[in-house]
C-alpha positions in Angstrom: 7.2 9.9 -3.3 6.5 6.9 -5.5 6.9 3.2 -4.6 10.6 3.2 -5.2 11.2 5.7 -2.4 10.4 3.4 0.6 11.1 6.0 3.3 8.4 8.3 2.2 4.6 8.1 2.8 2.9 8.8 -0.5 -0.6 9.8 0.6 -2.7 9.5 3.8 -6.4 10.4 4.1 -9.5 9.4 5.8 -12.7 8.2 4.2 -15.6 10.4 4.9 -18.0 7.5 4.5 -16.4 4.9 6.7 -13.7 6.7 8.7 -11.1 4.3 7.4 -7.6 5.8 7.4 -6.2 5.1 3.9 -2.5 5.1 3.2 -1.9 5.0 -0.5 1.1 3.7 -2.4 1.5 5.1 -5.9 3.2 2.4 -8.1 4.4 3.6 -11.5 7.0 0.9 -12.1 6.8 -1.6 -15.1 6.4 -5.3 -14.4 9.2 -6.5 -16.7 11.0 -7.9 -13.6 8.2 -9.1 -11.3 10.4 -10.4 -8.5 12.4 -7.1 -8.3 9.2 -5.1 -8.5 7.6 -7.0 -5.7 10.7 -6.6 -3.5 10.5 -2.8 -4.0 6.8 -2.8 -3.3 7.3 -5.0 -0.2 9.8 -2.5 1.3 7.2 0.2 0.9 4.4 -1.9 2.4 6.6 -2.8 5.3 7.3 0.9 5.9 3.6 1.7 5.9 3.0 -1.2 8.3 5.6 0.1 10.7 4.1 3.6 10.5 0.7 2.2 11.5 1.8 -0.2 14.1 4.1 2.3 15.8 1.2 4.7 16.2 3.0 7.4 14.2 -0.1 7.6 12.0 -2.0 9.0 14.9 0.1 12.2 14.8 -0.9 12.7 11.1 -4.5 11.6 11.4 -5.6 11.7 15.1 -8.8 9.8 14.3 -6.7 6.8 13.2 -6.5 5.6 16.7 -10.2 4.6 16.6 -10.6 3.7 13.0 -9.7 0.9 10.6 -6.3 1.4 8.8 -5.9 0.4 5.2 -2.9 0.3 2.8 -4.0 0.7 -0.8 -1.7 0.2 -3.8 -2.6 1.9 -7.1 -0.7 0.5 -10.1 -0.1 2.5 -13.2 0.3 -0.8 -15.1 -1.6 -4.0 -14.5 0.4 -6.6 -12.6 1.0 -9.8 -14.5 -1.2 -12.7 -13.8 0.1 -15.7 -11.9 2.3 -15.4 -8.9 2.0 -11.6 -8.5 -1.7 -11.5 -7.5 -1.2 -14.5 -5.3 1.7 -12.8 -3.5 -0.3 -9.6 -3.1 -3.3 -11.5 -1.8 -1.0 -13.3 0.7 0.2 -9.9 1.9 -3.4 -8.9 2.4 -4.1 -12.0 4.4 -1.1 -11.4 6.6 -1.9 -7.7 7.1 -5.5 -8.6 7.9 -4.3 -10.7 10.8 -2.8 -7.5 12.4 -5.9 -5.4 11.7 -4.7 -3.6 8.5 -6.8 -3.8 5.4 -4.8 -4.2 2.2 -6.0 -3.8 -1.4 -4.6 -3.1 -4.8 -5.9 -2.0 -8.2 -5.0 -0.3 -11.4 -5.1 3.5 -11.1 -8.1 4.9 -13.0 -7.5 8.5 -12.3 -9.1 8.7 -8.8 -8.2 7.6 -5.3 
């Protein structure tokens, strides 16, 4: 169910502290071709966004209807500096406009 399988949802859970419904993308791909990597990731983010906006998430996590939704990307390898973080930050800004929190970080062994 990793990033390169855009039709699958990797992980869904709810924060006990905040109630935020977290949808996690597990990204194991190398960054040797950043543009191609971003395109693969974009397809997965788009799938998650559709899952949230359609209301399908409410069938998996009924409390999602009344709580913040978040898409979190966990990278196995650090993204290269430069345009990649700018692109990811832009996605976060755009998702924020429709009420979806977006974040990314290197996987440290815990979600």
